mmCIF file of C-alpha atoms in Angstrom:
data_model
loop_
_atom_site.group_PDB
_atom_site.id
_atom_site.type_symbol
_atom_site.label_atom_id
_atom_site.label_comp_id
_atom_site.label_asym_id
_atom_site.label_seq_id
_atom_site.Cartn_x
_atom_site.Cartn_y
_atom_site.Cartn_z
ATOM 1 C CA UNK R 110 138.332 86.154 26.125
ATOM 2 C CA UNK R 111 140.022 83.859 28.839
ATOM 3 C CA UNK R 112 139.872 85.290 32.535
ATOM 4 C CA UNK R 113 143.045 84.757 34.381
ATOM 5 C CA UNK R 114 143.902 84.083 37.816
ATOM 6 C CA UNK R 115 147.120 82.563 40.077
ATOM 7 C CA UNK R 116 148.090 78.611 39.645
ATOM 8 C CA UNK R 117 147.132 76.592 42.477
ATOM 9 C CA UNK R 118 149.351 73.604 43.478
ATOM 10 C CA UNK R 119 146.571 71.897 45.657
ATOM 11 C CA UNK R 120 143.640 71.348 42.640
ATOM 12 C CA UNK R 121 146.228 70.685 40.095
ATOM 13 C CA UNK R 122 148.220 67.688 42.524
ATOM 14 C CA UNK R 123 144.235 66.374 43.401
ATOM 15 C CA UNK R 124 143.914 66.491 39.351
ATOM 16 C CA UNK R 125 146.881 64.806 38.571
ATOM 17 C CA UNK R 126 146.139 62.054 41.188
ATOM 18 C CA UNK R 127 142.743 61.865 39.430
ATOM 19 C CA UNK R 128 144.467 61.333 35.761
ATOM 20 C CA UNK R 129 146.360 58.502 37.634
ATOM 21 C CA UNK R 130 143.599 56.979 38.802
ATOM 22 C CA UNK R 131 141.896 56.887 35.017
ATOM 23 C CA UNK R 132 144.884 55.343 33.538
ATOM 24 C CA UNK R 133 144.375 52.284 35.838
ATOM 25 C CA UNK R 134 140.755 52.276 35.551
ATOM 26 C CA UNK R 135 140.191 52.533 31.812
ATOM 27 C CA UNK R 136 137.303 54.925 30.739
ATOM 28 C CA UNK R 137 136.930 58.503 33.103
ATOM 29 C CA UNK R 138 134.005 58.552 35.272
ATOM 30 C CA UNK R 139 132.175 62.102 36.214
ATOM 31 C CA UNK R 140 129.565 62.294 38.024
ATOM 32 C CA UNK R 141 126.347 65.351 37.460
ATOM 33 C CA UNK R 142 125.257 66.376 40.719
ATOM 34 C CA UNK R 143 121.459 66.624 40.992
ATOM 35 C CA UNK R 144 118.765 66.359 43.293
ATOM 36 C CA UNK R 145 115.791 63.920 43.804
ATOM 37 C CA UNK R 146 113.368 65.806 41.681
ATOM 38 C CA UNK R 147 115.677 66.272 38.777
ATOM 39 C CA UNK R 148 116.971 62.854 39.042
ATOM 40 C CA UNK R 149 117.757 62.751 35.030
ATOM 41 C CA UNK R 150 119.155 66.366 35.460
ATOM 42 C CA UNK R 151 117.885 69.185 33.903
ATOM 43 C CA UNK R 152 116.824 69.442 30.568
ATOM 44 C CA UNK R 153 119.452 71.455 29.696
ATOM 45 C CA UNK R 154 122.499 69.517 31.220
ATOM 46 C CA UNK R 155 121.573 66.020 29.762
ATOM 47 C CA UNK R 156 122.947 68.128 26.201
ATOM 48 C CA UNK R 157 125.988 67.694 27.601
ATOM 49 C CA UNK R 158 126.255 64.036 27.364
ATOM 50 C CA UNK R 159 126.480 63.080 24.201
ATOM 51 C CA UNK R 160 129.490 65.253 23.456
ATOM 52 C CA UNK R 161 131.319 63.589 26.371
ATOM 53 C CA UNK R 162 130.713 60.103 25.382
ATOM 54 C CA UNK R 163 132.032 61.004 22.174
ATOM 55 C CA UNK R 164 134.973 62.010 24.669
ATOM 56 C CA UNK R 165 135.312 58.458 26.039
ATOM 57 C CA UNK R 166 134.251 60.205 29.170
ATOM 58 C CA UNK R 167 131.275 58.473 31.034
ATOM 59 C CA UNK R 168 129.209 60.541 32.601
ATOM 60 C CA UNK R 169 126.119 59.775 34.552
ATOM 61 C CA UNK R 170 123.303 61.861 36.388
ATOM 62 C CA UNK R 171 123.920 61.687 40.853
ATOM 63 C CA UNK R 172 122.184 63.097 44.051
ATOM 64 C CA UNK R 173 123.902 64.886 46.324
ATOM 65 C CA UNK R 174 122.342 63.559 49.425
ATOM 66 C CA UNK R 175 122.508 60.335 48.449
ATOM 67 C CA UNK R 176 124.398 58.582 51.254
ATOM 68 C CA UNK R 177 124.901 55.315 49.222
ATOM 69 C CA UNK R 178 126.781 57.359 46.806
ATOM 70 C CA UNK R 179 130.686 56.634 47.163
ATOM 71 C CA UNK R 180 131.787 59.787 45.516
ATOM 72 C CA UNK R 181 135.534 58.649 45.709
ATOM 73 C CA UNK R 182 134.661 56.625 42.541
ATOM 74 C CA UNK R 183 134.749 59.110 40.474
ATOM 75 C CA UNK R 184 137.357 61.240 38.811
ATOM 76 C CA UNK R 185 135.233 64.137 38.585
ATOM 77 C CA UNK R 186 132.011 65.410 40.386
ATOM 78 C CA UNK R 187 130.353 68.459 39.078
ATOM 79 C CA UNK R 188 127.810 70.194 40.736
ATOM 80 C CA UNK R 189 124.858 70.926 38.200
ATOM 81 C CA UNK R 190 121.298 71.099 39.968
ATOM 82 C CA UNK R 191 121.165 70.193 43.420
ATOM 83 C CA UNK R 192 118.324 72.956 43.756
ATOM 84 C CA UNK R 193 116.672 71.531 46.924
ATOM 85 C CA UNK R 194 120.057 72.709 49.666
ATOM 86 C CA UNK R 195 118.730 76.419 49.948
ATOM 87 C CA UNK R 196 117.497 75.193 53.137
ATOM 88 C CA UNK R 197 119.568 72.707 54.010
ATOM 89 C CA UNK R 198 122.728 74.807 53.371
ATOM 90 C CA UNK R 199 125.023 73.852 56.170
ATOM 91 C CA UNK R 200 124.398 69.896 55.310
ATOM 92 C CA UNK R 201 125.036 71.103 51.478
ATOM 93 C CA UNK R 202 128.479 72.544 52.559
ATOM 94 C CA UNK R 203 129.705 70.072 54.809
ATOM 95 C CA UNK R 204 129.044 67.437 52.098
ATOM 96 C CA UNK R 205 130.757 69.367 49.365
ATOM 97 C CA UNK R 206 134.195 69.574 51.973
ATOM 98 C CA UNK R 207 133.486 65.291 52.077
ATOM 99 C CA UNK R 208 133.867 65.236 47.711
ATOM 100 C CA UNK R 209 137.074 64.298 46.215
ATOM 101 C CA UNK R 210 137.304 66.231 42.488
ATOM 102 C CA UNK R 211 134.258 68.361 43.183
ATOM 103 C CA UNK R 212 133.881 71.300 40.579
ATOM 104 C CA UNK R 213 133.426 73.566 42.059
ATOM 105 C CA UNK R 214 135.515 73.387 44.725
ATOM 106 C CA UNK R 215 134.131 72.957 47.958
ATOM 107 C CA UNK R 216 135.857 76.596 49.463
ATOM 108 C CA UNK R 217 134.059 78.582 46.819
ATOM 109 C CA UNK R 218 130.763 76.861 47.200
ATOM 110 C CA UNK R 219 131.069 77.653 50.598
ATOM 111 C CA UNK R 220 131.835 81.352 49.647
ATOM 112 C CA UNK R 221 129.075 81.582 46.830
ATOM 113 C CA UNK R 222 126.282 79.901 48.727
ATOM 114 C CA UNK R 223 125.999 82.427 51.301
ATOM 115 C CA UNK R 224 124.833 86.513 48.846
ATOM 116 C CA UNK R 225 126.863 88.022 51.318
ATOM 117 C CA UNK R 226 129.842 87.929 49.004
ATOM 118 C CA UNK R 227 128.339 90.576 47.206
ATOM 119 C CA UNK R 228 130.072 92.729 50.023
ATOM 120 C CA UNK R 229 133.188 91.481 49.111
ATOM 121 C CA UNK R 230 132.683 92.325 45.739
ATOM 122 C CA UNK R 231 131.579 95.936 46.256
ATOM 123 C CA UNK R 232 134.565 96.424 48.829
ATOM 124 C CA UNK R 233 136.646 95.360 45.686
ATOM 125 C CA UNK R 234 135.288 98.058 43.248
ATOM 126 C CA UNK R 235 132.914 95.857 41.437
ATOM 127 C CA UNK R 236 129.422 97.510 40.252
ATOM 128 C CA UNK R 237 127.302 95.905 42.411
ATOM 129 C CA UNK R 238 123.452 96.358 43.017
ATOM 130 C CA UNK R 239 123.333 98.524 46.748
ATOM 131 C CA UNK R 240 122.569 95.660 49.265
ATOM 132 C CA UNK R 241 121.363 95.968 52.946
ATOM 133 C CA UNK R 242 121.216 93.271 55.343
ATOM 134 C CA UNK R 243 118.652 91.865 58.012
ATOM 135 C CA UNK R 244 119.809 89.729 60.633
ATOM 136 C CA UNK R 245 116.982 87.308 62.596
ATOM 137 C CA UNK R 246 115.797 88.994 65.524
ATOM 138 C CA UNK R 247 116.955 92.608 64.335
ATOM 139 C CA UNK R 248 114.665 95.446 64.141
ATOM 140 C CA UNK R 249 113.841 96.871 60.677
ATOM 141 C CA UNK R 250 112.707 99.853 59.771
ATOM 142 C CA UNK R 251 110.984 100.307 55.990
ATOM 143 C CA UNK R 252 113.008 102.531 53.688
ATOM 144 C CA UNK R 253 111.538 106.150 53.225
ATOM 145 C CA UNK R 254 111.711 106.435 49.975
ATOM 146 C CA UNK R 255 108.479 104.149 48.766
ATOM 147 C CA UNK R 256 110.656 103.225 45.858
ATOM 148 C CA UNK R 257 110.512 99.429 44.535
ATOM 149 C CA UNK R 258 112.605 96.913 46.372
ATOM 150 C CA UNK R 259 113.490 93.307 46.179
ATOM 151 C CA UNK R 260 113.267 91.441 49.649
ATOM 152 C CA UNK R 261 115.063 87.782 49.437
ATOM 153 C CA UNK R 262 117.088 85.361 51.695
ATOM 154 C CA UNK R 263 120.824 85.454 51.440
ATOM 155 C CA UNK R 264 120.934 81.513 51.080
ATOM 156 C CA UNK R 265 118.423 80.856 48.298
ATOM 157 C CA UNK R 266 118.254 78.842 44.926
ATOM 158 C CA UNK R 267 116.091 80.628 41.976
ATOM 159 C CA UNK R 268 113.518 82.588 43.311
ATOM 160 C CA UNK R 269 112.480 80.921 46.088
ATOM 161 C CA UNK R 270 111.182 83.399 48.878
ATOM 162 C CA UNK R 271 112.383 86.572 46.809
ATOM 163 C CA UNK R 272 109.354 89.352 46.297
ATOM 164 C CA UNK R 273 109.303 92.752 44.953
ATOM 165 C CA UNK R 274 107.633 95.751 46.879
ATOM 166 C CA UNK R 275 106.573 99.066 45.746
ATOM 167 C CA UNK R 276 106.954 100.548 48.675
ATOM 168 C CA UNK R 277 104.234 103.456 47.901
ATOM 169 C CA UNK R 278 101.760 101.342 48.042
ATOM 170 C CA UNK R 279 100.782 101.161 51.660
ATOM 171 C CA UNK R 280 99.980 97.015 51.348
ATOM 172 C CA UNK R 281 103.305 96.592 49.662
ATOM 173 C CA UNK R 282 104.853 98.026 52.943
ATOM 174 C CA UNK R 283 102.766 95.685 54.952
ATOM 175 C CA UNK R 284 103.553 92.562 52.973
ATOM 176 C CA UNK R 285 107.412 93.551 53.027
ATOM 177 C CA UNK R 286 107.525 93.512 56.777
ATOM 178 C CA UNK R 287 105.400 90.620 56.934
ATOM 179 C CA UNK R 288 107.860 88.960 54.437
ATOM 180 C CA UNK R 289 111.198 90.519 56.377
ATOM 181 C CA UNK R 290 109.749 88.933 59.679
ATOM 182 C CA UNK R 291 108.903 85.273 58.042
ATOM 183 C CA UNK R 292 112.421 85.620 57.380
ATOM 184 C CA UNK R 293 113.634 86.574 60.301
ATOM 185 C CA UNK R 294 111.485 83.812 62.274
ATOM 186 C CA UNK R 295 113.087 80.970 60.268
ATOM 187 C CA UNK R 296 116.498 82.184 61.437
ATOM 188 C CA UNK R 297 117.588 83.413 58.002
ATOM 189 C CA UNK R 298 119.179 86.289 56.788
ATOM 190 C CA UNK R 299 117.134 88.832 54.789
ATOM 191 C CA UNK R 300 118.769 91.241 51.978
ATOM 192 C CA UNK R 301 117.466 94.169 50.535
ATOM 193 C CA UNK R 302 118.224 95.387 47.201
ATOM 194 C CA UNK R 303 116.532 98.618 45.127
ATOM 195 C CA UNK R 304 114.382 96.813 42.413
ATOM 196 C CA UNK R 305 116.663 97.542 38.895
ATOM 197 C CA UNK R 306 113.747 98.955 36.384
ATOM 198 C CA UNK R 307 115.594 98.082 33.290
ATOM 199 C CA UNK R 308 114.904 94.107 33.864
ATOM 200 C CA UNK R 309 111.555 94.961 32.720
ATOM 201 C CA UNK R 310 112.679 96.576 29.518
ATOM 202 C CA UNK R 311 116.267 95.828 28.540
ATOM 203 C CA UNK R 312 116.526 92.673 30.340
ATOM 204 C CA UNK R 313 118.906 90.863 32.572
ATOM 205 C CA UNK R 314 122.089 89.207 30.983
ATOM 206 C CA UNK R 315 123.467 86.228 31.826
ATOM 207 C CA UNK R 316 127.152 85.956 30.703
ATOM 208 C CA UNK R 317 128.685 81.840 30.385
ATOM 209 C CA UNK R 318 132.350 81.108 31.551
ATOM 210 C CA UNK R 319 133.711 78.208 30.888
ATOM 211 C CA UNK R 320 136.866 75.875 31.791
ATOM 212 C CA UNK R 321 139.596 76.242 28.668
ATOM 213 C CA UNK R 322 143.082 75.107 27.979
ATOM 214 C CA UNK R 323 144.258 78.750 29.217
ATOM 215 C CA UNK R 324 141.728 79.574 32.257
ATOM 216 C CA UNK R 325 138.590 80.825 32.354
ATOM 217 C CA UNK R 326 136.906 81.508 29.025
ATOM 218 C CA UNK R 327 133.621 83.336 28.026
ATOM 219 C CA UNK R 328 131.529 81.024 26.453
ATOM 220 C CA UNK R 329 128.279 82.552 25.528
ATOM 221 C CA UNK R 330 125.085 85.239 26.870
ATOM 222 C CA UNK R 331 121.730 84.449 27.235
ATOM 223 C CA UNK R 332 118.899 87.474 28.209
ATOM 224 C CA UNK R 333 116.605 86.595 31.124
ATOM 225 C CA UNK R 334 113.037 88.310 31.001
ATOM 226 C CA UNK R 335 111.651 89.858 34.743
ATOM 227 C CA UNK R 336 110.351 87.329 36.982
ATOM 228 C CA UNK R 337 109.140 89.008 39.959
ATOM 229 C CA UNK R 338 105.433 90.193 39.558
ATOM 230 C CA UNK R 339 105.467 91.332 43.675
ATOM 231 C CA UNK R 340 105.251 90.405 46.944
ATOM 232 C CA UNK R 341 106.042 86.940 48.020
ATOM 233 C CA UNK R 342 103.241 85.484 49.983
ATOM 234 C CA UNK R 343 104.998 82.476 51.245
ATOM 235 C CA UNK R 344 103.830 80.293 48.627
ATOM 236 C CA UNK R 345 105.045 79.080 45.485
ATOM 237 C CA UNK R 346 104.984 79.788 42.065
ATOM 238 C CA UNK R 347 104.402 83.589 42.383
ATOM 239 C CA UNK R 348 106.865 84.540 39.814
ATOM 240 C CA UNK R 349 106.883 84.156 36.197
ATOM 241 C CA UNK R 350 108.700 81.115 34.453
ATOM 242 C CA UNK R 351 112.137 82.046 32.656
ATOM 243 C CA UNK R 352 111.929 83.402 29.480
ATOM 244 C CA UNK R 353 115.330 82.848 27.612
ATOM 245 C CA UNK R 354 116.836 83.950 24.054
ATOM 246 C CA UNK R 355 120.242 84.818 23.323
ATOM 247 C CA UNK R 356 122.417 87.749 23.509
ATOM 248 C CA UNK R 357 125.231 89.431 22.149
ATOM 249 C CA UNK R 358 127.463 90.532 25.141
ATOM 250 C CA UNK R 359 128.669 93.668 25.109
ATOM 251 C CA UNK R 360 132.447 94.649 25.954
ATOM 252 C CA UNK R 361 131.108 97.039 29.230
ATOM 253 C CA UNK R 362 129.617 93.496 30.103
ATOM 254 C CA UNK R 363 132.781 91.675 29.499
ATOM 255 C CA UNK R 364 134.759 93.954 31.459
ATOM 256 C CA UNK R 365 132.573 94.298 34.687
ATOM 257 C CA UNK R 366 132.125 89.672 34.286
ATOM 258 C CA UNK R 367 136.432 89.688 34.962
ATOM 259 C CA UNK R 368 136.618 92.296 37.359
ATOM 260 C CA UNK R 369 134.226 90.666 39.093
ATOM 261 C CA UNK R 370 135.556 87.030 38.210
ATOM 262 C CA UNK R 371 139.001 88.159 39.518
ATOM 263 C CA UNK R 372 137.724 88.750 43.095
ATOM 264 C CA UNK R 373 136.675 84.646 43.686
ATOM 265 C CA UNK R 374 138.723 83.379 46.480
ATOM 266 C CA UNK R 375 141.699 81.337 44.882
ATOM 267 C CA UNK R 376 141.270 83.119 42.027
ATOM 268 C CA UNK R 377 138.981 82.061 38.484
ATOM 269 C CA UNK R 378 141.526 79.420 37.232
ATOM 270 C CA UNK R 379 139.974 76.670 39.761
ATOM 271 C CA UNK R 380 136.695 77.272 38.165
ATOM 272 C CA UNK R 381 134.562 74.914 35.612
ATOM 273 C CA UNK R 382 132.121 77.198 34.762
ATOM 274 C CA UNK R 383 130.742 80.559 35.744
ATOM 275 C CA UNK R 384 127.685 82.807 35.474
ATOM 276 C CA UNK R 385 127.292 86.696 35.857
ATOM 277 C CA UNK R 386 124.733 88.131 35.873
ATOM 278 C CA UNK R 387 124.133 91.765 34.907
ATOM 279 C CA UNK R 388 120.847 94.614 34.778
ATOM 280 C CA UNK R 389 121.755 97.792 33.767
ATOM 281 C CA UNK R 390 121.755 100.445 36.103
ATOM 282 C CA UNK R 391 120.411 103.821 36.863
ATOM 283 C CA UNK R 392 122.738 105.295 34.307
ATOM 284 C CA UNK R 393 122.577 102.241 31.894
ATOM 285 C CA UNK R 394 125.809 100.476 33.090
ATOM 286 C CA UNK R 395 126.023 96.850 33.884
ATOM 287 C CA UNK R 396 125.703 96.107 37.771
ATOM 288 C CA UNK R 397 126.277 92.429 39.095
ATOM 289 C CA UNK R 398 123.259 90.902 40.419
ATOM 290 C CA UNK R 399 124.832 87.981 41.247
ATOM 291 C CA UNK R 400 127.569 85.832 40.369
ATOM 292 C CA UNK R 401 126.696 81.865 39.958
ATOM 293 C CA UNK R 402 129.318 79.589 40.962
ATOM 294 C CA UNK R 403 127.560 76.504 42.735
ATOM 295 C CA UNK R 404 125.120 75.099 40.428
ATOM 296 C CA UNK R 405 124.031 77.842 37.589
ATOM 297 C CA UNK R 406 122.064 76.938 34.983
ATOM 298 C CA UNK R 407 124.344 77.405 32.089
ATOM 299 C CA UNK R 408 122.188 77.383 29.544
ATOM 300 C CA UNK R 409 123.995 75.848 26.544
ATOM 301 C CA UNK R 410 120.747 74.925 24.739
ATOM 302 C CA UNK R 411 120.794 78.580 23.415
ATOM 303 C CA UNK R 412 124.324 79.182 21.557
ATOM 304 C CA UNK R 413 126.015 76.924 19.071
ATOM 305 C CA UNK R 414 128.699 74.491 20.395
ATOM 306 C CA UNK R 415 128.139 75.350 23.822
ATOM 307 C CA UNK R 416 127.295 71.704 24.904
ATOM 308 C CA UNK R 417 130.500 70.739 23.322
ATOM 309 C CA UNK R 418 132.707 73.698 24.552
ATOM 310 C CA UNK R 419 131.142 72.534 28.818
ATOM 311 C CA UNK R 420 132.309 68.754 27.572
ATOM 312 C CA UNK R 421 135.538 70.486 26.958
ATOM 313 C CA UNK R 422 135.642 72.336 29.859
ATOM 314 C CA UNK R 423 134.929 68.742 32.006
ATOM 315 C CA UNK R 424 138.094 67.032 29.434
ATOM 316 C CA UNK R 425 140.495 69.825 30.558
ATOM 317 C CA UNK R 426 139.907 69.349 34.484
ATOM 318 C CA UNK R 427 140.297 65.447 33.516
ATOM 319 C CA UNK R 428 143.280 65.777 32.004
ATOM 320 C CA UNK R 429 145.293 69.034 33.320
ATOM 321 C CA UNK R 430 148.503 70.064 31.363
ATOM 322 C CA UNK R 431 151.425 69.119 33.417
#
């Protein structure tokens, strides 16, 4: 099912130029975008190379912050795990607006770094989980309901700094203001969000888009277990590791992943890849978590050809149709 969106003359010219570029230079370069502690990329992504070599694309594993790195040398950079800008978000941005060919583009990592565009997504009729917002320095008053809740920054990577809070528990309450004013004191933004039950049970769902001849395609689903056990106590590794098999998506899934693909500034057709993810509702329908457009893990270990169908996805922003 391809997800489609209005042409844009600016990517496709810096594409062309790129395809120029490769014709004098021989072999296509792309670069992976990483960080310093995954400086061989993640597990997951080095599948991809093999089925771009077999491309006659050359692809090869690069740090973000890297200042030695001149990015202009390549005909493609692709942002896969530079998990370590959460806090460093501002430098993050600033560097993507410096990258020629970056994928994704530098406007919508801008957009998508920053879980406030969950508002915009709402506003536009997609299901999205209820959010509230915290701003440093604001006063906060604990919901009255003493139902669960999720407390997290809106710049974050994984689940850094994210805790869940049953709010009838009277130490819950006291280690959700506690985790609201940490927060707050390190000048970020806090966002609050009714814990979804069904993660526990159901699941959540993880839906793959990927870069095709005719826009934005769905590639594959993967289920993600629950991770949050409770509070966060401003330490790591409070929360449960991933646990991953694949799914079938469903067409209610499908449907709510494009509505909520056609709201991306610019529209989905810039896009390499894409990940929505979904946890069933009160009344069992899909709500939007979050939508991954900066450096997802895409998970193509778990569904046949996906490795080959991202190396596809990399060829086709290589070489654009005219």
């Amino acid at each position: 099912m391809a997800v489609h969106g209005p042409a844009h003359d600016g990517p496709l010219t810096d594409k062309l130029t790129n395809h120029h570029q490769q014709s004098t230079r021989g072999e296509p370069r792309v670069a992976l975008v990483t960080c310093t502690e995954l400086s061989d990329l993640d597990p997951d992504d080095r599948l991809v190379l093999a089925p771009l070599a077999a491309r006659g694309i050359a692809a090869e594993a690069v740090v973000w912050d890297d200042r030695a790195v001149d990015w202009s040398a390549y005909d493609l950079v692709v942002l896969r795990s530079p998990w370590d800008y959460a806090l460093r978000r501002d430098e993050f941005v600033a560097w993507a607006q410096t990258v020629p060919a970056l994928a994704n583009p530098a406007d919508v990592v801008r957009w998508n770094t920053d879980k406030r565009y969950l508002g915009e997504l709402a506003a536009a009729g997609v299901p999205t989980v209820p959010t509230s917002w915290v701003a440093p320095g604001e006063t906060w008053t604990l919901p009255a309901d003493r139902a669960e809740y999720v407390i997290k920054p809106a710049v974050s990577a994984g689940s850094q700094d994210t805790g869940r809070y049953d709010l009838a528990d009277p130490e819950h309450r006291k280690l959700a203001v506690a985790h609201v004013r940490r927060l707050s004191d390190a000048g970020r933004l806090t966002m609050l969000q009714p814990y979804l039950t069904a993660v526990d049970t159901v699941g959540e769902t993880a839906l793959l888009f990927l870069a095709g001849p005719d826009g934005l395609a769905f590639s594959h689903a993967i289920r993600k277990g629950p991770m949050l056990t409770g509070p966060d106590l401003g330490v790591e590794g409070l929360y449960k590791p991933e646990e991953i098999t694949a799914r079938t998506a469903t067409p209610e899934q499908l449907a709510v992943a494009e509505k909520t693909l056609a709201v991306v500034p610019g529209g989905p057709d810039r896009l390499l890849y894409a990940r929505v993810d979904l946890i069933p509702g009160p009344d069992g329908s899909p709500v939007l978590v979050e939508l991954e457009l900066t450096e997802p893990s895409l998970f193509i270990g778990y569904a046949d050809g996906a490795p080959d169908r991202l190396a596809e996805a990399i060829a086709t922003h290589l070489h654009p149709s005219a």
